[in-house]
Backbone as a chain_set.jsonl record, in Angstrom:
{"seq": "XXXXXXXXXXXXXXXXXXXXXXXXXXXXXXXXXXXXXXXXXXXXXXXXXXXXXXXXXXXXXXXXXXXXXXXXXXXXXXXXXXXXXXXXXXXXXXXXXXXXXXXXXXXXXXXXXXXXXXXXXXXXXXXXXXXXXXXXXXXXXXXXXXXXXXXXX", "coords": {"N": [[32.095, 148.834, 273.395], [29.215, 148.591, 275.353], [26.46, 146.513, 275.158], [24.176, 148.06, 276.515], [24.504, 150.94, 276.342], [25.025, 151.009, 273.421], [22.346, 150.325, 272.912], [21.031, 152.764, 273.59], [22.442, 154.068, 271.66], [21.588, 153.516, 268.859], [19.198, 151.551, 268.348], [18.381, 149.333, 266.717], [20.465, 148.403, 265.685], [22.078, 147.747, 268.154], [19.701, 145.498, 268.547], [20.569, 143.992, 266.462], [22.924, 142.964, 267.566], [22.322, 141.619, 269.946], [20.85, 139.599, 269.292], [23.133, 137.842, 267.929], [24.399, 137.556, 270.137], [22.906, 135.994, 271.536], [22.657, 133.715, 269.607], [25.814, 132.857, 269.648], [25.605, 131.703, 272.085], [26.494, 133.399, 274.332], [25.402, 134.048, 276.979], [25.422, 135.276, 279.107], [26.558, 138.312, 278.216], [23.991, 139.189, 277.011], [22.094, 142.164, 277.484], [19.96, 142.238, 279.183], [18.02, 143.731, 280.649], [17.031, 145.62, 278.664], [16.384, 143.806, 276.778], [13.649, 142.594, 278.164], [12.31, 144.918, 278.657], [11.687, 145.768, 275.463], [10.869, 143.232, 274.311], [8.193, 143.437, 275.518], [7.628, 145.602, 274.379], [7.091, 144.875, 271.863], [4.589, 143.584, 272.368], [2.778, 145.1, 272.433], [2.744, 146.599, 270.38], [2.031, 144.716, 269.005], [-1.142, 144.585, 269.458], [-1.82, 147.405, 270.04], [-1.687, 147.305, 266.653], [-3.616, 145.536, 266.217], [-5.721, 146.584, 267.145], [-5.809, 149.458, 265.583], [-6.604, 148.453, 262.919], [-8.929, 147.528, 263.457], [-10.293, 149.603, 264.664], [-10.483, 151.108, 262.155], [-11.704, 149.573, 260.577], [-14.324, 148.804, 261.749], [-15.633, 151.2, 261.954], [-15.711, 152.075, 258.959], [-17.314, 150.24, 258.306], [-19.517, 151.213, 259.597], [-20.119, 153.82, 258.796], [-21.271, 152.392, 256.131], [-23.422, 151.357, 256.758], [-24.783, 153.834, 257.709], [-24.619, 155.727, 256.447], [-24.321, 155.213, 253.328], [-26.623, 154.982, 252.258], [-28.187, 157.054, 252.187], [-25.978, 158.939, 250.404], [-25.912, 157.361, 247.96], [-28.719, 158.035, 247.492], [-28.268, 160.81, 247.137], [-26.309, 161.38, 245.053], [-26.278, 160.203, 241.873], [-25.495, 156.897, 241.221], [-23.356, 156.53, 243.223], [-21.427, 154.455, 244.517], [-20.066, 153.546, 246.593], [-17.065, 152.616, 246.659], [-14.514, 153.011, 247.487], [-15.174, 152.814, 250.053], [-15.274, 150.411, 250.347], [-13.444, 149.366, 249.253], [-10.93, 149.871, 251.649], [-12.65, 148.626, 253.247], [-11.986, 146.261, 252.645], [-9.463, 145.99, 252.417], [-8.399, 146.292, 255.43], [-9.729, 144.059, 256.56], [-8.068, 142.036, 255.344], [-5.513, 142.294, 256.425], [-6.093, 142.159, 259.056], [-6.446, 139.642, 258.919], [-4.202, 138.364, 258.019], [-2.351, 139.473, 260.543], [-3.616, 138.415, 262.621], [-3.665, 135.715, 261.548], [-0.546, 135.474, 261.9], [0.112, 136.163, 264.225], [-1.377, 134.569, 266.274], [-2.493, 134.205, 268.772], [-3.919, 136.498, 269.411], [-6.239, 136.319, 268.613], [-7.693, 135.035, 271.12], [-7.633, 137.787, 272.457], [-9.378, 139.478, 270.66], [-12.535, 140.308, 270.813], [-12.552, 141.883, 273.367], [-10.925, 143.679, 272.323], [-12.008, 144.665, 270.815], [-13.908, 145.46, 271.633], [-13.284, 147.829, 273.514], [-11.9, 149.426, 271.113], [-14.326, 150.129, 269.701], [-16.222, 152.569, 270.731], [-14.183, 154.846, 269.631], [-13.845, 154.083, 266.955], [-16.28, 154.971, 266.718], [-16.466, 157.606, 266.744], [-14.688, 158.119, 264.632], [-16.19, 157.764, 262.57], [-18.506, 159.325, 263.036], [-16.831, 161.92, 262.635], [-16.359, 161.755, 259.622], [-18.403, 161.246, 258.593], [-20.394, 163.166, 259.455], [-22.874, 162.451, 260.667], [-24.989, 162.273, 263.183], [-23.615, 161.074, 266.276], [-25.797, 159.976, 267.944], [-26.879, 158.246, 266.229], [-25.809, 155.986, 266.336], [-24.894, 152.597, 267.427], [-24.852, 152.068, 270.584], [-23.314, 149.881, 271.502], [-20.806, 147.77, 269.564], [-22.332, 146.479, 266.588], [-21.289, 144.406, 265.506], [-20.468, 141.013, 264.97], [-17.513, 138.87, 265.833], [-17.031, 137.601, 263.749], [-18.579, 138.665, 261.628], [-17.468, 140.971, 261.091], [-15.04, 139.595, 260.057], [-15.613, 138.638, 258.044], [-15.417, 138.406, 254.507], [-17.707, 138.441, 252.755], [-19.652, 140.286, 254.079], [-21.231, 142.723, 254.361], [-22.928, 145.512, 255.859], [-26.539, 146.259, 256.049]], "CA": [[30.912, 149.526, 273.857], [28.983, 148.118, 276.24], [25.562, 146.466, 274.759], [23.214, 148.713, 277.067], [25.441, 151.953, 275.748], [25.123, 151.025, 271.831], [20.759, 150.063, 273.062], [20.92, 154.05, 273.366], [23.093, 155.023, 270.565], [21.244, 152.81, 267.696], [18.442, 150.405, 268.671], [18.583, 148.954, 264.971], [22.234, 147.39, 265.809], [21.806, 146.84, 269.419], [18.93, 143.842, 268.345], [21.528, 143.116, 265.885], [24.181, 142.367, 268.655], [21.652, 140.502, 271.166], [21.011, 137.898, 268.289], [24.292, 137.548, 267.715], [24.696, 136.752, 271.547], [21.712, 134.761, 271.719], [23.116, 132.48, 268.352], [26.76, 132.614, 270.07], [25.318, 131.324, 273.539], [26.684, 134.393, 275.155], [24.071, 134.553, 277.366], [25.867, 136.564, 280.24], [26.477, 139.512, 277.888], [22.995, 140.068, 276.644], [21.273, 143.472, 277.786], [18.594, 141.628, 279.988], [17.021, 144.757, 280.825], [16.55, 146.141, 277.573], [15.41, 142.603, 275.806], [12.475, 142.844, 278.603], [11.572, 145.992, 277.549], [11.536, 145.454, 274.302], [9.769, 142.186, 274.359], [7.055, 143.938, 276.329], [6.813, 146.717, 273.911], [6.613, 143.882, 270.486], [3.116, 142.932, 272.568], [1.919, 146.28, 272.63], [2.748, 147.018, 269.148], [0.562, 143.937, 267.941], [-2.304, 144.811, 270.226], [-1.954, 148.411, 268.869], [-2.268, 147.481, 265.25], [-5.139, 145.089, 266.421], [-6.963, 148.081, 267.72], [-5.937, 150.134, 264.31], [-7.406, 147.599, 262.26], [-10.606, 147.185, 264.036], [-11.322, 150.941, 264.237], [-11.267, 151.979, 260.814], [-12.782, 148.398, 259.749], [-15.472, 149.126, 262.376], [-15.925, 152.909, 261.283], [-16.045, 152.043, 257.571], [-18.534, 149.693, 258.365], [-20.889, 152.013, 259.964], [-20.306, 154.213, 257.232], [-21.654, 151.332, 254.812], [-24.699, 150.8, 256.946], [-25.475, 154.451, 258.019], [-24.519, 156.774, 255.294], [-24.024, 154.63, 252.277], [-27.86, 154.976, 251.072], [-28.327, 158.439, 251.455], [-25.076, 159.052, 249.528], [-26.496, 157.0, 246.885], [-30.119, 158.834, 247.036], [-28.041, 162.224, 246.499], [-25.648, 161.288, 243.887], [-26.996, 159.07, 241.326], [-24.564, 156.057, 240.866], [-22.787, 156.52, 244.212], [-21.147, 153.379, 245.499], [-18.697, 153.201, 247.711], [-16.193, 151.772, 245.969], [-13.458, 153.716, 248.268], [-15.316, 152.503, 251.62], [-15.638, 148.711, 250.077], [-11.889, 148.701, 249.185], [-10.889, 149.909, 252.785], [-13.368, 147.565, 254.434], [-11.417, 144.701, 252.177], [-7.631, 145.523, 252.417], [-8.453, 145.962, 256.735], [-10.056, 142.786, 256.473], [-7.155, 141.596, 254.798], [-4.23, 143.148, 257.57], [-6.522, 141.351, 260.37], [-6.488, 137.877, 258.705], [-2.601, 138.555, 257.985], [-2.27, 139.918, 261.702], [-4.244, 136.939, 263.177], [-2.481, 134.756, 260.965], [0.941, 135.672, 262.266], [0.035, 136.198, 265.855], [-2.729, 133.463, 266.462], [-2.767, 134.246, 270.353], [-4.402, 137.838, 269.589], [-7.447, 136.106, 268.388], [-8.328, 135.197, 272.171], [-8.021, 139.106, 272.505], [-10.28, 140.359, 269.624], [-13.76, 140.618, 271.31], [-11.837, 142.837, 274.094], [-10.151, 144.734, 271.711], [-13.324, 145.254, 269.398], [-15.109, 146.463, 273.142], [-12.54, 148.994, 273.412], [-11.521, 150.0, 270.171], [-15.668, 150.325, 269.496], [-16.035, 153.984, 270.796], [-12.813, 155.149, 268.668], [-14.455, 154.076, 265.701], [-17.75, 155.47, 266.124], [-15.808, 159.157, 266.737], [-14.39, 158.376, 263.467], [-17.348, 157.825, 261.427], [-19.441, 160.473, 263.072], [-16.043, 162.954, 261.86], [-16.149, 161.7, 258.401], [-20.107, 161.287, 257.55], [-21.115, 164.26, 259.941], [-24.175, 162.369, 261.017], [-24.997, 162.536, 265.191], [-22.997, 160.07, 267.123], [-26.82, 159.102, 268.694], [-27.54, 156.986, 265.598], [-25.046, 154.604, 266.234], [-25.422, 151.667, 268.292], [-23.913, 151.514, 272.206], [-22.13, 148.67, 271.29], [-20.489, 147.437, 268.184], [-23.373, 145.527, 265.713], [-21.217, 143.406, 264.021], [-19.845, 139.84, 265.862], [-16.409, 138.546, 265.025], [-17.448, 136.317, 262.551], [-19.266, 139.189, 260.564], [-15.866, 141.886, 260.629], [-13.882, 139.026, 259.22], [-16.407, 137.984, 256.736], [-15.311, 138.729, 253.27], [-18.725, 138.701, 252.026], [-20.299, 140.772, 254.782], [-21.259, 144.255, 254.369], [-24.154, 145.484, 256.655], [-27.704, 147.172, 255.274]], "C": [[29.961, 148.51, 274.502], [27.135, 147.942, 276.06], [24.188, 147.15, 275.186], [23.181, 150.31, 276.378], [24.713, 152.085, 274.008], [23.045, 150.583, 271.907], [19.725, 151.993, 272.619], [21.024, 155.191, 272.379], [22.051, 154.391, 268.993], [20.576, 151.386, 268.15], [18.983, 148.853, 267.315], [20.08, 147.58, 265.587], [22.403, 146.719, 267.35], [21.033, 145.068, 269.088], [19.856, 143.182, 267.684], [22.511, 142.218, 266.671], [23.692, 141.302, 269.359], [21.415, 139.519, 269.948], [22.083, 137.557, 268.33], [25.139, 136.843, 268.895], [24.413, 135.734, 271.422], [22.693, 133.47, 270.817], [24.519, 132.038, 269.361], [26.561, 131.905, 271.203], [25.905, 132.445, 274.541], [25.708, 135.56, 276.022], [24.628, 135.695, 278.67], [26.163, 138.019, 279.544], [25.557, 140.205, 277.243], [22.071, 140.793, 277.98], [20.004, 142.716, 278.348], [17.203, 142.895, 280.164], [16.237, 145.245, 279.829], [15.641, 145.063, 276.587], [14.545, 142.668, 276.317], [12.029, 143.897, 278.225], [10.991, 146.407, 276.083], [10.328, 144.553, 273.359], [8.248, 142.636, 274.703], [6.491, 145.079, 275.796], [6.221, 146.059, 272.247], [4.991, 143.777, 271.088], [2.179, 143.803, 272.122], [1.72, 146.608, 271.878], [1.587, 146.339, 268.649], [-0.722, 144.3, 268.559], [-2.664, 145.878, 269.989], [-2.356, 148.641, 267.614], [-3.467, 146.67, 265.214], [-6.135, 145.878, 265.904], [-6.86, 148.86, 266.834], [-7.075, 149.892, 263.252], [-8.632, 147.506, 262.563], [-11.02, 148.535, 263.557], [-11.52, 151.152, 263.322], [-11.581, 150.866, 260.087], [-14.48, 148.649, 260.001], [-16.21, 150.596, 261.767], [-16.594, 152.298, 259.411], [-17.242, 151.498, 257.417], [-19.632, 150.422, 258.793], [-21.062, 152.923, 258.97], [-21.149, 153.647, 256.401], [-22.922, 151.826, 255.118], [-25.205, 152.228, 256.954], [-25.58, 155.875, 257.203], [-24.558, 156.484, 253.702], [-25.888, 154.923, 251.449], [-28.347, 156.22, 251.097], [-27.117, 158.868, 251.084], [-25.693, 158.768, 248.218], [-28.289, 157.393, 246.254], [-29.61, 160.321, 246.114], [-27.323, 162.303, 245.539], [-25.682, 159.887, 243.022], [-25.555, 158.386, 240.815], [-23.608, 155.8, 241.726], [-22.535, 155.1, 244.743], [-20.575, 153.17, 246.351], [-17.789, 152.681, 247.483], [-14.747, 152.075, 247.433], [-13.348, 152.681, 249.955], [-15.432, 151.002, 251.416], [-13.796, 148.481, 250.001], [-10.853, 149.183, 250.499], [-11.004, 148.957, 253.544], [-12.208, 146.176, 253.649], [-10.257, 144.593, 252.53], [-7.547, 145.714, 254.465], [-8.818, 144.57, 256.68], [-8.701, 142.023, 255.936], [-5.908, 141.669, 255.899], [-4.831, 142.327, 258.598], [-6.231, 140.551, 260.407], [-4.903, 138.129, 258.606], [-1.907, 138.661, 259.249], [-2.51, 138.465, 262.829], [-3.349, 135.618, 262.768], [-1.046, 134.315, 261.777], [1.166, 135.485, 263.5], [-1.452, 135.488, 266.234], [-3.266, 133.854, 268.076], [-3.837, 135.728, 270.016], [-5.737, 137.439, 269.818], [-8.573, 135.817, 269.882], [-8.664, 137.095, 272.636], [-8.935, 139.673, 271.746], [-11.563, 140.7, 270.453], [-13.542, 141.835, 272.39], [-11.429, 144.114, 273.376], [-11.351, 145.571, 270.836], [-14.187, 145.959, 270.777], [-14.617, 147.989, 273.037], [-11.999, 149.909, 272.456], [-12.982, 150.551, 269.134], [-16.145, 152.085, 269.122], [-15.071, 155.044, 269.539], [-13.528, 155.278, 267.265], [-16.162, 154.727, 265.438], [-17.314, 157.1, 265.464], [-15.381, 159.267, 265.067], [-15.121, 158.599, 262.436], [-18.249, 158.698, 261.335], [-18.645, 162.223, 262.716], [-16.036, 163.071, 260.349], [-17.734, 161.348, 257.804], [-20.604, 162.594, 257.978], [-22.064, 163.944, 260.499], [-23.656, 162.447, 262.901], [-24.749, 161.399, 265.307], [-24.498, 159.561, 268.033], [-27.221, 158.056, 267.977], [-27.008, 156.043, 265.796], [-24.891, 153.948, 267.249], [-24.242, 152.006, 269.685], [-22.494, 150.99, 272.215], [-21.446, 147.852, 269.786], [-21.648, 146.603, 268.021], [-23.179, 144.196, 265.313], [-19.919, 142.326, 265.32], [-18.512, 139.957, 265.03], [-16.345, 138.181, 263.727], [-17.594, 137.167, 261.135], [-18.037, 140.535, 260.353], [-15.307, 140.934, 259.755], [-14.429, 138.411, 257.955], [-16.104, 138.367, 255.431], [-16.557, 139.649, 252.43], [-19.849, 139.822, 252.867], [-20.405, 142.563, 255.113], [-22.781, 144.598, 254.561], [-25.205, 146.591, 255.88], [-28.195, 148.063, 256.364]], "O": [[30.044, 147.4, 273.977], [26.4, 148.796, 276.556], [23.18, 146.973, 274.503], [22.144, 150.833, 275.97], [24.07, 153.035, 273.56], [22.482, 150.589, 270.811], [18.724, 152.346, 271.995], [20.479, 156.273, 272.159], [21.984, 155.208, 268.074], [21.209, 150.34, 268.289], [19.702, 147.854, 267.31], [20.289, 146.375, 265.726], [22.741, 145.572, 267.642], [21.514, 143.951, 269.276], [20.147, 142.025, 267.989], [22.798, 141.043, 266.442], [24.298, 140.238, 269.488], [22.135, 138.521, 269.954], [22.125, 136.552, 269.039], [26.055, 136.022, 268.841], [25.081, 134.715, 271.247], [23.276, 132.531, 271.359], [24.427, 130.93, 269.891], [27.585, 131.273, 271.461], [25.66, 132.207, 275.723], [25.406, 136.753, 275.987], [24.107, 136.776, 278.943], [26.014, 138.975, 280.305], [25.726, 141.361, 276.855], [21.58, 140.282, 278.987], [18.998, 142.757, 277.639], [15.999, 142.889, 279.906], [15.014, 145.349, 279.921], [14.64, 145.301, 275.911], [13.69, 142.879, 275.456], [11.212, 143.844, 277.306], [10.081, 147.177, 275.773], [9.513, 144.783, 272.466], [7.271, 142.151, 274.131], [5.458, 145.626, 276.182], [5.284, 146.527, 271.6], [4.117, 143.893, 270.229], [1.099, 143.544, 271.591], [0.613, 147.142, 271.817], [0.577, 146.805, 268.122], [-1.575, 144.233, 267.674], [-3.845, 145.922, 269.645], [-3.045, 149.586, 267.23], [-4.336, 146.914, 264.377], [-6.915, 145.946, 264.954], [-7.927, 149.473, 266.813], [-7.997, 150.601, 262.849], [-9.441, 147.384, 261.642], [-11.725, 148.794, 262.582], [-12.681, 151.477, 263.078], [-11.768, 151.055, 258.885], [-15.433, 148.697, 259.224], [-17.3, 150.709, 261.206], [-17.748, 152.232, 258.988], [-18.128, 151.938, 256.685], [-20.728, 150.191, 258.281], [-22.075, 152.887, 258.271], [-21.903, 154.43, 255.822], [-23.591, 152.5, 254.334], [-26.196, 152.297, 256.226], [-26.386, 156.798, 257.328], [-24.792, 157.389, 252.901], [-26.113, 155.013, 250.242], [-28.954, 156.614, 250.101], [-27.029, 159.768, 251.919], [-25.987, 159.667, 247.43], [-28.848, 157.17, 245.18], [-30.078, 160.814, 245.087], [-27.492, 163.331, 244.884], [-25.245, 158.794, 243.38], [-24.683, 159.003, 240.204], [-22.819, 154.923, 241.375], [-23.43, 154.575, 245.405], [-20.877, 152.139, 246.952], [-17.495, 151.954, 248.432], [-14.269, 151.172, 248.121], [-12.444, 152.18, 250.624], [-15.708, 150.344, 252.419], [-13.12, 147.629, 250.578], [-9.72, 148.753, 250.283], [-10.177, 148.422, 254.283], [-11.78, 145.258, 254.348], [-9.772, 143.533, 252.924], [-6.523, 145.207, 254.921], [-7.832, 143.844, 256.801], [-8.55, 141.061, 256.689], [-5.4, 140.554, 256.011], [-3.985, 141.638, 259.166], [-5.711, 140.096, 261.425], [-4.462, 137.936, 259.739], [-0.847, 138.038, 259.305], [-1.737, 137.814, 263.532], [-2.648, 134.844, 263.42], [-0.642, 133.206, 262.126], [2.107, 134.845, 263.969], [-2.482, 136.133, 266.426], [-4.45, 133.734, 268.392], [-4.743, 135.716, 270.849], [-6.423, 137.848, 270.754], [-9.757, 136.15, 269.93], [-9.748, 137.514, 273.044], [-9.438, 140.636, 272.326], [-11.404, 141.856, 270.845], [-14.335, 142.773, 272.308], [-11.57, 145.276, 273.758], [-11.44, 146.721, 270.406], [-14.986, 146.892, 270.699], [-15.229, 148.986, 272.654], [-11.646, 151.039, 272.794], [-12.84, 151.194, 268.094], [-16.333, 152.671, 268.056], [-15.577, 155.845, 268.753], [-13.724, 156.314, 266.63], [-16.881, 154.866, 264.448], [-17.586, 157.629, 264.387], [-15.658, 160.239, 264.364], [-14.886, 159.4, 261.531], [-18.825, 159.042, 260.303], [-19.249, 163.287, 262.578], [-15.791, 164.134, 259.779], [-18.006, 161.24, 256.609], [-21.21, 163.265, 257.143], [-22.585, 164.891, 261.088], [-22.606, 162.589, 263.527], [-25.373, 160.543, 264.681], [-24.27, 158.688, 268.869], [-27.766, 157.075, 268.483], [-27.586, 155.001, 265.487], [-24.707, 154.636, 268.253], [-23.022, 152.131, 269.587], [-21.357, 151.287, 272.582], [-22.326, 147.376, 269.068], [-22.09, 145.999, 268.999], [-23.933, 143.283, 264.978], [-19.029, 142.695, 266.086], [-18.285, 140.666, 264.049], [-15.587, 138.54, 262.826], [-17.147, 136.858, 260.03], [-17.897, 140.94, 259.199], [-15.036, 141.345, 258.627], [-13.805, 137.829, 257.068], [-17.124, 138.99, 255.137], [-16.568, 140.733, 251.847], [-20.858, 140.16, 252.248], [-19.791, 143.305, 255.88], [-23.688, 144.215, 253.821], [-24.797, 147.566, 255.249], [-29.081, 148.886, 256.137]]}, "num_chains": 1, "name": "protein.A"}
């Protein structure tokens, strides 16, 4: 079967095969076409879960700042425990993310432009408040998303 053929029938085993080239040096029978494609869709993936990560880090965070104290006016003892352990295990997936793929990090400020909007939609679906309270532009720098200790008033 003819490694473009078996790309169609079972991705899964296809990659299996092109390593197996690659290691063998049998570079004339790997699927050229399909490894570019492929390659070109791995980028998209990480730049995708970037932009996952951000929004509902970003969202949660506005949450914190813009619903979190009247929550806690109307139900006495209200913390957020839910929206703190969210904001931590995203925080966590970024630095893991970043970690792994170090090049993204020139992307983040881009990605946090664009993935900004996204996250407001989210927060103004899940608090209910009007999408006018919340800022233009994201609030919070790089520095202060990846901050551990940083959760906005």
């Amino acid at each position: 079967m003819k490694t473009s053929d078996l790309y169609e029938k079972d991705v899964n085993e296809w990659v299996t095969s092109q390593i197996q080239l690659l290691k063998s040096g049998k570079l004339e029978l790997i699927d050229i076409e399909h490894l570019i494609e492929e390659l070109q869709d791995m980028g998209k993936s990480n730049r995708r879960e970037l932009s996952n990560h951000l929004k509902i880090l970003i969202a949660h965070l506005l949450k914190w700042q813009y619903q979190l104290k009247l929550l806690i006016d109307k139900y006495n003892g209200y913390e957020g425990k839910s929206w703190k352990l969210t904001i931590i295990e995203q925080r966590f997936q970024l630095m893991d993310l970043l970690e792994d793929i170090p090049s993204l990090k020139r992307e983040l400020q881009e990605t946090i432009k664009k993935s900004y909007p996204k996250a407001v939609l989210l927060a103004v679906k899940e608090t209910n408040l009007p999408q006018a309270i919340f800022p233009v532009e994201c609030p919070y720098t790089i520095e202060q998303l990846l901050d551990d200790d940083f959760y906005p008033h």
